[in-house]
mmCIF file of C-alpha atoms and ligand atoms in Angstrom:
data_model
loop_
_atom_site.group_PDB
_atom_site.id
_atom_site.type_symbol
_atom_site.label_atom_id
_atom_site.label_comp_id
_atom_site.label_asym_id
_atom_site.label_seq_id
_atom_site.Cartn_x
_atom_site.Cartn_y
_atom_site.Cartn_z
ATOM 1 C CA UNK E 1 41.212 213.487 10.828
ATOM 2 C CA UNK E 2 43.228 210.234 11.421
ATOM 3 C CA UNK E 3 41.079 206.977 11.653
ATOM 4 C CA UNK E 4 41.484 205.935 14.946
ATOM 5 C CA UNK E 5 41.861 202.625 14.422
ATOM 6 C CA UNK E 6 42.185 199.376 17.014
ATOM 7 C CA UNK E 7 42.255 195.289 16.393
ATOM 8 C CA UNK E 8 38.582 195.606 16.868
ATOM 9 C CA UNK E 9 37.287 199.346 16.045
ATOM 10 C CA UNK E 10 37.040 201.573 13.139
ATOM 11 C CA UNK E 11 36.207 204.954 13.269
ATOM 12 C CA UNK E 12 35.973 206.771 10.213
ATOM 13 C CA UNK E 13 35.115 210.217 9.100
ATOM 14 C CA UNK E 14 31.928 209.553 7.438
ATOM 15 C CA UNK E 15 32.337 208.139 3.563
ATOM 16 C CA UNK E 16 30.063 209.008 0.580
ATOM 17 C CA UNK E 17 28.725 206.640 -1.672
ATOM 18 C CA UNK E 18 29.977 207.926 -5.577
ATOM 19 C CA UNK E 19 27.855 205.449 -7.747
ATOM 20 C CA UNK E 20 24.855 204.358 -6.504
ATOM 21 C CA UNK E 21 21.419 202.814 -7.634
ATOM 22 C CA UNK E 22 18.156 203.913 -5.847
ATOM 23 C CA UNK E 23 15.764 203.340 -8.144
ATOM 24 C CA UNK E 24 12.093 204.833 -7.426
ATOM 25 C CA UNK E 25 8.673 203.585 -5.573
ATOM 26 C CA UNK E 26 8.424 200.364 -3.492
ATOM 27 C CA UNK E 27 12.514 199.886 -3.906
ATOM 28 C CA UNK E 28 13.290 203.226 -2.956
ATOM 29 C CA UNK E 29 11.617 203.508 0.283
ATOM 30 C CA UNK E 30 13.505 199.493 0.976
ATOM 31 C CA UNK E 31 16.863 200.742 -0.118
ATOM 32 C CA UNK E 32 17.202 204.211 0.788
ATOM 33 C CA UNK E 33 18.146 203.539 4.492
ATOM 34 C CA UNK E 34 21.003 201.329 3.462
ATOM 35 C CA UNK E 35 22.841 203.819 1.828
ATOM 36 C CA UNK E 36 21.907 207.356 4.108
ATOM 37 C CA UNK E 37 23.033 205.484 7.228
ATOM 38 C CA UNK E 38 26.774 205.145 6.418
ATOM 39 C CA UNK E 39 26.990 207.198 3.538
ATOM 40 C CA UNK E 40 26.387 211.188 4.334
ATOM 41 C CA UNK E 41 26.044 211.860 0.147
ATOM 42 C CA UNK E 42 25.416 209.348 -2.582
ATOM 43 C CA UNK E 43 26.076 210.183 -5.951
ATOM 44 C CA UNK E 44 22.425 208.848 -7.582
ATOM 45 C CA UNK E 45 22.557 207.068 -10.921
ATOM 46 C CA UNK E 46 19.465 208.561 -13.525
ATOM 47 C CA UNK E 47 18.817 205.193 -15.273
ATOM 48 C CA UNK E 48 15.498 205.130 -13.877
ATOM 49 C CA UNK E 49 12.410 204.238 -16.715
ATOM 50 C CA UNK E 50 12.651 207.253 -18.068
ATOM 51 C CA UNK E 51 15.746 208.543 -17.715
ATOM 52 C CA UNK E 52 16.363 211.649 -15.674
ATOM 53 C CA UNK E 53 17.495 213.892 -18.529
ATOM 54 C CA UNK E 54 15.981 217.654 -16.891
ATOM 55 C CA UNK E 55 16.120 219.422 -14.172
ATOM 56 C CA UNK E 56 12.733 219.502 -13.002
ATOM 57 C CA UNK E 57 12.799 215.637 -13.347
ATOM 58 C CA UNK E 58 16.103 215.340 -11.373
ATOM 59 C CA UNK E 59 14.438 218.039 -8.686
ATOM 60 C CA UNK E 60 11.111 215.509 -8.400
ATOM 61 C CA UNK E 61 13.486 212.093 -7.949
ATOM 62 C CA UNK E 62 15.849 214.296 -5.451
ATOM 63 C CA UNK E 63 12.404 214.732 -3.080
ATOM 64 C CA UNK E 64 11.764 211.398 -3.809
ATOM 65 C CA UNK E 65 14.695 210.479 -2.522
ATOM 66 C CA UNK E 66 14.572 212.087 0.786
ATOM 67 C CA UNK E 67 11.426 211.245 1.181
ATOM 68 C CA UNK E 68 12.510 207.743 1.567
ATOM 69 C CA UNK E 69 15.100 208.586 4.189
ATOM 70 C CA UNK E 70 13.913 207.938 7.082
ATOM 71 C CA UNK E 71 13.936 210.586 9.920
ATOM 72 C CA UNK E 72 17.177 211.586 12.094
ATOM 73 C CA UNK E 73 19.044 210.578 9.205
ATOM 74 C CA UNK E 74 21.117 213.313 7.356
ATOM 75 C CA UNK E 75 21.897 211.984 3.955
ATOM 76 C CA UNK E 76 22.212 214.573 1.072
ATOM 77 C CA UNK E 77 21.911 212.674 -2.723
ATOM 78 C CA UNK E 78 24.129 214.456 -5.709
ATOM 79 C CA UNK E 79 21.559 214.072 -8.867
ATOM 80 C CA UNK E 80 23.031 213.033 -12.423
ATOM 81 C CA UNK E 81 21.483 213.905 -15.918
ATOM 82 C CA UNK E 82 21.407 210.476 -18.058
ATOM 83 C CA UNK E 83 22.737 211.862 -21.373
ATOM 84 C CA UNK E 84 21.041 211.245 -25.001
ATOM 85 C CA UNK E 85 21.957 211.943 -28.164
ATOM 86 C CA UNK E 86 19.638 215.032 -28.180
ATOM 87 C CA UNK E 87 19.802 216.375 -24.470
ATOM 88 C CA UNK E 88 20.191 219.766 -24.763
ATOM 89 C CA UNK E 89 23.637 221.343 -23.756
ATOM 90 C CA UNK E 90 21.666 224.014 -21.492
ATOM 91 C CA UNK E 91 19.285 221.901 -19.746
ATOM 92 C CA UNK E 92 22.782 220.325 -17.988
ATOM 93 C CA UNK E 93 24.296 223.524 -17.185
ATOM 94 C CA UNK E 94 21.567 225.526 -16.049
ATOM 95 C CA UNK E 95 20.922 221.892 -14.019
ATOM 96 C CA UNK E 96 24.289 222.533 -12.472
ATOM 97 C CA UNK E 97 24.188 226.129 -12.022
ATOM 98 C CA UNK E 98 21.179 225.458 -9.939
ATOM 99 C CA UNK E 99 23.042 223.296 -7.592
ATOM 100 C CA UNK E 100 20.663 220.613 -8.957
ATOM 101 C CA UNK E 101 22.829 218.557 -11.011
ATOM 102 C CA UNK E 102 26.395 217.857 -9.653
ATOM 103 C CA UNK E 103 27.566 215.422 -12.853
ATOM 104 C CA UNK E 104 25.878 213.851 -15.579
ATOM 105 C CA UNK E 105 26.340 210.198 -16.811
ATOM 106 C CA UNK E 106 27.518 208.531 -19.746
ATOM 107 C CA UNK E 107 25.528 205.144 -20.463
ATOM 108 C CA UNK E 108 26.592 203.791 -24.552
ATOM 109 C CA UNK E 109 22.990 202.876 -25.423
ATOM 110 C CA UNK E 110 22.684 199.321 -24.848
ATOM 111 C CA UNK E 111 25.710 198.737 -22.700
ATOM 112 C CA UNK E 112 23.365 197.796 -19.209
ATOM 113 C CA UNK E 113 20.049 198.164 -17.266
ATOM 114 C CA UNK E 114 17.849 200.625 -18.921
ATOM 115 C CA UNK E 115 19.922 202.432 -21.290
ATOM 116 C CA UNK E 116 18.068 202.242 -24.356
ATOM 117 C CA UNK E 117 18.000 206.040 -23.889
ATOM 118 C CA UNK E 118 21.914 206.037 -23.974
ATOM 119 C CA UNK E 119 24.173 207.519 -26.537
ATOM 120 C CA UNK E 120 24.864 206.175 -29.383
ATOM 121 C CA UNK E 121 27.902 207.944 -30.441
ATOM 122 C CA UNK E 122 29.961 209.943 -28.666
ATOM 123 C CA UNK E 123 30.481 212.978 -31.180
ATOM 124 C CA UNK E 124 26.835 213.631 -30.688
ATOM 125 C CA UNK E 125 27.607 215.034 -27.536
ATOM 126 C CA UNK E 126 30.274 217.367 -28.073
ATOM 127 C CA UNK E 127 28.689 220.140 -27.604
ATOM 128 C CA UNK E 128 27.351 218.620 -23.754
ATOM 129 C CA UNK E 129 31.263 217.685 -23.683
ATOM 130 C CA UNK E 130 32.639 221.733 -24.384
ATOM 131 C CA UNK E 131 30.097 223.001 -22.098
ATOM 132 C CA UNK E 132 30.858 220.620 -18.900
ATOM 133 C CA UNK E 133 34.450 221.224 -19.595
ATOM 134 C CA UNK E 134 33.662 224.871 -19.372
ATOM 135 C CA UNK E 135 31.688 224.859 -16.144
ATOM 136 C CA UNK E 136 33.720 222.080 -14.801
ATOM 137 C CA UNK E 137 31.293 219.570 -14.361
ATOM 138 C CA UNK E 138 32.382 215.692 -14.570
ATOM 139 C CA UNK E 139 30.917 213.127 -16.664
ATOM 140 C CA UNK E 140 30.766 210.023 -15.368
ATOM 141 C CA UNK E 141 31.439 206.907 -17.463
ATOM 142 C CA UNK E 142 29.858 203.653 -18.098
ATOM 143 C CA UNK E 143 32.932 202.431 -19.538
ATOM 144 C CA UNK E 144 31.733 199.359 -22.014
ATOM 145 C CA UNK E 145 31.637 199.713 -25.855
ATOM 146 C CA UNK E 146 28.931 198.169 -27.228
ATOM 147 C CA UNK E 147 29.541 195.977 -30.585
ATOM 148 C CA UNK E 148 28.633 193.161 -30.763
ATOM 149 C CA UNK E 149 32.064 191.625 -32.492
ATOM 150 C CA UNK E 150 33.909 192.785 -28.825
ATOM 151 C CA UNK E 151 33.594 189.560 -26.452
ATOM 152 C CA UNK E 152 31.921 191.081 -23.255
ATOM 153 C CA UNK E 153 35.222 190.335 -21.017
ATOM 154 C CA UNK E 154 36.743 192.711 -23.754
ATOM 155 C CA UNK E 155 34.620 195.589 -23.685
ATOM 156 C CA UNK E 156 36.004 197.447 -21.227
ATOM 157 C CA UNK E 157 39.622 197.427 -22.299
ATOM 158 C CA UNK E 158 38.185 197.893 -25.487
ATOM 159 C CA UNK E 159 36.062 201.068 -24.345
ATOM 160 C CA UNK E 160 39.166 202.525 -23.319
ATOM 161 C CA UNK E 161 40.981 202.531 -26.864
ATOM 162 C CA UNK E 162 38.465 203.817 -28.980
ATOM 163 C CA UNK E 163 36.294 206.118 -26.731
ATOM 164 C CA UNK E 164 37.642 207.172 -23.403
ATOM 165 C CA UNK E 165 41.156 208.256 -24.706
ATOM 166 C CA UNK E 166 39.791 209.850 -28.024
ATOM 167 C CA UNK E 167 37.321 211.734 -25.851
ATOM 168 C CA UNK E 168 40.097 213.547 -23.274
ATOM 169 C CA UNK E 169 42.294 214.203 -25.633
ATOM 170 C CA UNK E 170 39.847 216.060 -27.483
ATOM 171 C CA UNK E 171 38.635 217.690 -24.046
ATOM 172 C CA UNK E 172 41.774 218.649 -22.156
ATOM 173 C CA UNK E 173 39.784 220.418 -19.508
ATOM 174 C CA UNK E 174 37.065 217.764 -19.061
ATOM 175 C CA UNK E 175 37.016 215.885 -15.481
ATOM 176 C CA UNK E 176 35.717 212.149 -16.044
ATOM 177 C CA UNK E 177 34.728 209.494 -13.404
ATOM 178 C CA UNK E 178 35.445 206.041 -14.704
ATOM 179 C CA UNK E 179 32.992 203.958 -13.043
ATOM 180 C CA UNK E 180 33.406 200.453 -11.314
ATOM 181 C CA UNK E 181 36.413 199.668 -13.293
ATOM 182 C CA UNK E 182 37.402 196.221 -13.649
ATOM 183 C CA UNK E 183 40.098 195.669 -15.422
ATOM 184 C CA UNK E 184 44.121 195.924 -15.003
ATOM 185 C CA UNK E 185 43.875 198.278 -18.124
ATOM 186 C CA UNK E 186 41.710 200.937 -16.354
ATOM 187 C CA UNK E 187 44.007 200.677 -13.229
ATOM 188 C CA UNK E 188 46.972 201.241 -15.665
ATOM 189 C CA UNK E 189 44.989 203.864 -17.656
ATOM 190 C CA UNK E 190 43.640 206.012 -14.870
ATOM 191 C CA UNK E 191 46.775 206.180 -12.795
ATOM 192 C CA UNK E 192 48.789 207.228 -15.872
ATOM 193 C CA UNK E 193 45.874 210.071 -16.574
ATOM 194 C CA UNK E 194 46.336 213.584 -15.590
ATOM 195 C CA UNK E 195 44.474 214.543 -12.245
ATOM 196 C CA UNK E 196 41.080 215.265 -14.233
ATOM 197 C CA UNK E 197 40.484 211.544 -14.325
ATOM 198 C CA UNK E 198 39.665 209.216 -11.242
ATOM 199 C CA UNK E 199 37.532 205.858 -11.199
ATOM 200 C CA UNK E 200 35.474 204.299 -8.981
ATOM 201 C CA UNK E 201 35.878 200.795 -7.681
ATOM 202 C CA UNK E 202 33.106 198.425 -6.463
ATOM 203 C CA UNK E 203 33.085 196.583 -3.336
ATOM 204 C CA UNK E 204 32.069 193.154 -4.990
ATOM 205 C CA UNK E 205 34.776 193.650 -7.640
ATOM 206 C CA UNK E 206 37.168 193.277 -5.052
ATOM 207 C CA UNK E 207 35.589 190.785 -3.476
ATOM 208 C CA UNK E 208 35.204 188.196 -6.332
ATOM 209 C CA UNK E 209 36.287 187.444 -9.631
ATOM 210 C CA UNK E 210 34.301 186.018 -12.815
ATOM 211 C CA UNK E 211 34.498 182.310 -10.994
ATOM 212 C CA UNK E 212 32.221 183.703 -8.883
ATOM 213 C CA UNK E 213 29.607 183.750 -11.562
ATOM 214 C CA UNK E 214 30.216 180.223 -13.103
ATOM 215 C CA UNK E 215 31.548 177.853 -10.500
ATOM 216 C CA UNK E 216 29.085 174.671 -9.529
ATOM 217 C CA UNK E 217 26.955 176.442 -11.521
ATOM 218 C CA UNK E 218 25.260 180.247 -12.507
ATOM 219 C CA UNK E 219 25.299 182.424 -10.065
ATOM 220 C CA UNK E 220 22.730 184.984 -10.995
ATOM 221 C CA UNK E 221 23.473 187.130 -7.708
ATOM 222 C CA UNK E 222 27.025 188.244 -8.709
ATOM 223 C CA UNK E 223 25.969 189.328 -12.457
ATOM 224 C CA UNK E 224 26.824 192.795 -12.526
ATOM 225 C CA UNK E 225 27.791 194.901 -15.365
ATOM 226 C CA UNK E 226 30.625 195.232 -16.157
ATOM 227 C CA UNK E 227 30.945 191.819 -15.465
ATOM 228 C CA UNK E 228 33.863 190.625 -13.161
ATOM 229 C CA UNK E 229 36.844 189.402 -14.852
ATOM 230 C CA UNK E 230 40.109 187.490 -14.254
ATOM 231 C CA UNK E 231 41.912 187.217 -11.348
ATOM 232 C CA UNK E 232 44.610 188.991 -12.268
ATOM 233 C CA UNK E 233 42.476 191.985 -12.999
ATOM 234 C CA UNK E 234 40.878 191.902 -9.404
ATOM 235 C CA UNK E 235 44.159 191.914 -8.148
ATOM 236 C CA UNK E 236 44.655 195.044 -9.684
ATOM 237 C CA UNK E 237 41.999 196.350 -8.482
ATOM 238 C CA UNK E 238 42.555 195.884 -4.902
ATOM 239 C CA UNK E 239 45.965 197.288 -5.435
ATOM 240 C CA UNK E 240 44.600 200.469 -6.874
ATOM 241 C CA UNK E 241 41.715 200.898 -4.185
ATOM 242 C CA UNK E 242 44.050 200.119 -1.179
ATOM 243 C CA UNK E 243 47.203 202.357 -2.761
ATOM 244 C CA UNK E 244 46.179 205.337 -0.827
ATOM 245 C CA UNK E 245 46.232 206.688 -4.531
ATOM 246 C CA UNK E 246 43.472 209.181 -4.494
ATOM 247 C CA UNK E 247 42.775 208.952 -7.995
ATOM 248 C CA UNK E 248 40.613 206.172 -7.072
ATOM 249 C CA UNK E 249 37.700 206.053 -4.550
ATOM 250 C CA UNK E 250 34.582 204.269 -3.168
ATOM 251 C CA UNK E 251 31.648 203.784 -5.519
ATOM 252 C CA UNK E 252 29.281 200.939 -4.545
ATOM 253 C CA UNK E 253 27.212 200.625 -7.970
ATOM 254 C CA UNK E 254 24.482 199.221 -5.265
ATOM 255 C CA UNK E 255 21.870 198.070 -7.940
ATOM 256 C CA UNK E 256 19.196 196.132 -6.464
ATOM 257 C CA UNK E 257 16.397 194.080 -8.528
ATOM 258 C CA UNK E 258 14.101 191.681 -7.396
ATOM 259 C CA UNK E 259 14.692 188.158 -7.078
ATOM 260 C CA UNK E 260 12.801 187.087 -9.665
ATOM 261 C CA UNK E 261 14.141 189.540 -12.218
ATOM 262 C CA UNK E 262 17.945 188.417 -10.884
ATOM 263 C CA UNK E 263 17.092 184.428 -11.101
ATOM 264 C CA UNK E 264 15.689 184.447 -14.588
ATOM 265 C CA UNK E 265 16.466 183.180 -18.011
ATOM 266 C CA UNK E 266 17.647 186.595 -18.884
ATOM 267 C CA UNK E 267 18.471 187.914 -15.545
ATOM 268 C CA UNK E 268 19.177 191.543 -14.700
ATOM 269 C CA UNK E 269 22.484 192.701 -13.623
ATOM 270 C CA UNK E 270 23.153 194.182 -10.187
ATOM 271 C CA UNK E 271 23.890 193.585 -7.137
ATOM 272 C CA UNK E 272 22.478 195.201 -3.923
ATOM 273 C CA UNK E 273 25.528 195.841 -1.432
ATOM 274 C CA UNK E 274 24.311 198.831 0.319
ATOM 275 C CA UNK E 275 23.502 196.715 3.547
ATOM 276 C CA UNK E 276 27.238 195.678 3.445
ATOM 277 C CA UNK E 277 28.928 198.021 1.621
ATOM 278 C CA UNK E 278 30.918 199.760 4.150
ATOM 279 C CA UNK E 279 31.986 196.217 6.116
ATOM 280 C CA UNK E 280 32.777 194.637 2.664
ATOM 281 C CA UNK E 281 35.454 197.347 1.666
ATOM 282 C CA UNK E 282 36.845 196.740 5.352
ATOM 283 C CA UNK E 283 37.035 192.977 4.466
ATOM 284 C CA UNK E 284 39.245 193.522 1.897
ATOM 285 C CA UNK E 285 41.324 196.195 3.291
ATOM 286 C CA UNK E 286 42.352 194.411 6.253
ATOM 287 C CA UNK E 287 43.296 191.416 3.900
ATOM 288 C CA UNK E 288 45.502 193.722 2.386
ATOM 289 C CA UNK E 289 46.777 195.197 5.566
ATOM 290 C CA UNK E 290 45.515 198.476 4.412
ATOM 291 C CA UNK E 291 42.887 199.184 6.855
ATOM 292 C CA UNK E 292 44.622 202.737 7.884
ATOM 293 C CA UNK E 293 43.940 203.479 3.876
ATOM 294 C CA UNK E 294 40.219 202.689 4.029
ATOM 295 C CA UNK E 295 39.696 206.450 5.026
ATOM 296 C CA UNK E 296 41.200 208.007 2.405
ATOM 297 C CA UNK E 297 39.375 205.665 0.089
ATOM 298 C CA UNK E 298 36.025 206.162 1.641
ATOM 299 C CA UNK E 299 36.018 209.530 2.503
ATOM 300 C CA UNK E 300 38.123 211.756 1.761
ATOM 301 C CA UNK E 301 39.767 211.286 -2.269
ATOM 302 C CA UNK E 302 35.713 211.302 -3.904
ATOM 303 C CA UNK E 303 35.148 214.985 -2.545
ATOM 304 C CA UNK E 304 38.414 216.120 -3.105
ATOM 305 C CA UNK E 305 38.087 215.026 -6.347
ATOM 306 C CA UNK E 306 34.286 216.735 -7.128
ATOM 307 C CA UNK E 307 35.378 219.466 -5.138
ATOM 308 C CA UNK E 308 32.784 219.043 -2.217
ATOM 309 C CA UNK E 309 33.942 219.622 1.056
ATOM 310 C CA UNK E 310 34.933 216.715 3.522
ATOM 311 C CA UNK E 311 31.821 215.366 6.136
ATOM 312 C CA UNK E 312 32.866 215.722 9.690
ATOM 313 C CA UNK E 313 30.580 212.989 11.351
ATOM 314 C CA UNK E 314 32.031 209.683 11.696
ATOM 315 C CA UNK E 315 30.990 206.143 11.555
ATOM 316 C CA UNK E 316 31.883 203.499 13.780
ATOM 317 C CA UNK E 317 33.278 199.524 12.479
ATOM 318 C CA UNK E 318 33.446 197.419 15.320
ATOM 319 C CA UNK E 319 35.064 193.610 14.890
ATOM 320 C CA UNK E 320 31.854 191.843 15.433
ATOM 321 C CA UNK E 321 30.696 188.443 13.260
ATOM 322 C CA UNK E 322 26.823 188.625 11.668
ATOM 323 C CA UNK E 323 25.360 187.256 9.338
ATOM 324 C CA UNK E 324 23.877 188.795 6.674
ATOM 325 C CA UNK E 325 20.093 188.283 6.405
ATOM 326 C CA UNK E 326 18.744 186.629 3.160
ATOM 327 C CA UNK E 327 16.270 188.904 1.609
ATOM 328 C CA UNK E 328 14.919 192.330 1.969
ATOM 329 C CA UNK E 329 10.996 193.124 1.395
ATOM 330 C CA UNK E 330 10.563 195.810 -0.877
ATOM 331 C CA UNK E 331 6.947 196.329 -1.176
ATOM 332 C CA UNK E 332 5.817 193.288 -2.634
ATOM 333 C CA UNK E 333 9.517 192.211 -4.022
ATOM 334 C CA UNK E 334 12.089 190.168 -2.521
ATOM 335 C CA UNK E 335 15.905 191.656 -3.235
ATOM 336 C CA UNK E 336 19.032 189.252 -1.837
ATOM 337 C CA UNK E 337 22.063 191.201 -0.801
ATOM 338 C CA UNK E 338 25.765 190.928 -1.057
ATOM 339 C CA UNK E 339 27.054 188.868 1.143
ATOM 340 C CA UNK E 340 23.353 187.549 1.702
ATOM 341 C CA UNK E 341 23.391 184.417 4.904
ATOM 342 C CA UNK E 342 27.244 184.688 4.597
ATOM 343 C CA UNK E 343 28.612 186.022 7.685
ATOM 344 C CA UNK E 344 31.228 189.080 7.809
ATOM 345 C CA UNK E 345 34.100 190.276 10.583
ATOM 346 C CA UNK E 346 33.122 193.980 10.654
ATOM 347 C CA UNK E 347 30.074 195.762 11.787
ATOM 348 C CA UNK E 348 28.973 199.393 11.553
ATOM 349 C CA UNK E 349 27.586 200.341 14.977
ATOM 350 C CA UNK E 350 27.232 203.922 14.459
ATOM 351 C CA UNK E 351 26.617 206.760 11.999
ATOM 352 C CA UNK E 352 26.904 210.420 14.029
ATOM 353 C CA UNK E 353 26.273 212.485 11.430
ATOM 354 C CA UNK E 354 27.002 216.243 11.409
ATOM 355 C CA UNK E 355 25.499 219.602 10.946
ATOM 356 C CA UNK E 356 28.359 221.202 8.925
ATOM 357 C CA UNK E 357 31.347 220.322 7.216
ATOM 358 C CA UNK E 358 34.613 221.294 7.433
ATOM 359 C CA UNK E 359 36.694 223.294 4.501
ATOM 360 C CA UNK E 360 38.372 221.390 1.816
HETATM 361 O O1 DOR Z 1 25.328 195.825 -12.760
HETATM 362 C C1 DOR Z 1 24.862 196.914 -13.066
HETATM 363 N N1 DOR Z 1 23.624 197.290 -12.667
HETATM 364 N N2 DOR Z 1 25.577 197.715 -13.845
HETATM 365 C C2 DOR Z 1 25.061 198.834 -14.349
HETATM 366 O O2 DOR Z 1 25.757 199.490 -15.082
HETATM 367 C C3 DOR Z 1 23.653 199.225 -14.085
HETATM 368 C C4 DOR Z 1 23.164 198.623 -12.855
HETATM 369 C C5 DOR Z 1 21.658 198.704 -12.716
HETATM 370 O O3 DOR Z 1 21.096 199.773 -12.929
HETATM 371 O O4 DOR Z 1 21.066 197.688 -12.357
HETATM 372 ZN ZN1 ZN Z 2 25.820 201.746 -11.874
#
């Protein structure tokens, strides 16, 4: 399906969200909308305190989930199991057989918000690693090492070196996500990578570069992890996302926290872009004069990639200025989104979402 697309309307075949944060409880039910109105599936991120690491716990946060979406609203979420150093190789694939798990996540323990659980090494999972390559289910990569002697800008480049190549050469049949790159060197990496490896790329990582954080002063707001870099490296980025190169697609990392945990001496990384996820991709594809690649981007290369067939609804962008409102209640938290009293060129009007979906 073409995007029909005008000076001053969009209309896309409904996108999917493939990295994002829901969290649980009061945040849930404040965030949930945000995503299931654009998005018609949202891979869900299992960082939550604890960590969804079985099935039964991944079936639980999955009702959760849909729970919190509110009626009329067809959003399906794709669960991940958070993997340890001792989760057990047939919890995951029994998970997946089950239709319950579609991918499971790799956090390095320590890397970012709540993964203390996270792995420590990656040999102790090679026996997770064998049997996803065998049932061909991806794993899904917080690309960071951890050591301390690595300066944080580093630690993706870094990751790349000693983990991520190590680890596919040693599974040739393994399918990995790299999520919310941000560096030149995971462009570079992931385009030279057989067809088994794709990467997601973040809205705000388009958007800004690590100026963003420090200029006139912190910015607490646009601390995210990993952390944005150079300007050379967001350049790459937005070359990669608006290539039409299906090896890389739309993954929001929406992570919201409350204010207070954001503007803090030791504040949390995140940042909630669900409310402007889909007009904040458009922002930077029409800078690029790209905007007839957004569709491919949004929704079509992610389930082409897991292998999910393509949504048939469509959402509507229509060239309209607003400005995006400050804060968001959640329960008795305040969260401030992307983009938060700046003002923005797109709008979504619409999501008509549909019944079926149509063959890959
Ligand atoms: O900025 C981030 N926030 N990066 C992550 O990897 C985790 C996420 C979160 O859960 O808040
Ligand atoms: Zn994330």
């Amino acid at each position: 399906m073409p995007a029909a697309t005008s000076p001053d309307r969009l209309v896309l075949r409904r996108p999917d969200d493939w990295h994002v944060h829901l969290r649980d409880g009061d945040m849930l039910a404040a965030v949930a909308r945000h995503t299931a109105w654009p998005f018609a599936r949202a891979i869900t991120m299992p960082n939550l305190v604890p960590p969804i690491t079985t099935v039964e716990a991944a079936r639980g946060y999955r009702e959760r989930i849909l729970a919190a979406v509110p009626a009329g609203l067809d959003f399906e979420p794709l669960m991940t199991a958070y993997l340890t150093d001792e989760i057990d190789p047939e919890e995951i694939a029994r998970g997946h057989a089950e239709g319950v798990f579609t991918a499971c996540k790799l956090y390095p323990a320590g890397a970012t918000t709540n993964s203390a659980s996270g792995v420590t090494d990656i040999r102790r999972l090679d026996r997770v690693l064998e049997r996803m390559q065998s049932i061909g289910m991806p794993l899904l990569v917080h690309g960071e090492v951890v050591d301390h002697d690595i300066d944080i800008f580093d630690r993706e480049a870094v990751f790349i070196e000693r983990i991520l190549a190590p680890t596919l050469a040693r599974f040739p049949g393994l399918k990995v996500v790299f999520e919310h790159i941000t560096t030149c060197e995971a462009v570079d990496f992931v385009r030279a990578a057989d067809a088994r490896v794709a990467a997601t790329i973040t809205a705000h990582h388009l958007e800004f570069n690590r100026n963003a954080l420090l200029v006139g002063g912190i910015r607490p707001h646009h601390y995210c992890l990993p952390v944005a870099k150079r300007e050379h490296h967001r350049q790459a980025l937005r070359a990669a996302a608006t290539s039409g190169n299906p090896k890389f697609f739309l993954g929001t990392d929406t992570a919201p926290h409350g204010i207070a945990e954001k503007e803090s001496a030791c504040g949390c990384a995140g940042i909630f872009s669900a409310p402007v996820a889909l007009e904040s991709y458009a922002k930077t594809f029409e800078e690029e004069g790209a905007l007839d690649r957004l569709e491919g981007f949004a929704s079509e290369y992610g389930p082409r990639f897991y292998g999910l067939p393509l949504n048939t609804g469509t959402v509507t962008l229509q060239r309209q200025s607003w400005t995006v409102p400050d804060t968001l209640e959640a329960g008795s938290v305040r969260i401030r989104p992307f983009h938060a009293g700046g003002a923005l060129a797109w709008r979504l009007q619409d999501a008509r979402a549909s019944e079926d979906t149509e063959p890959r």
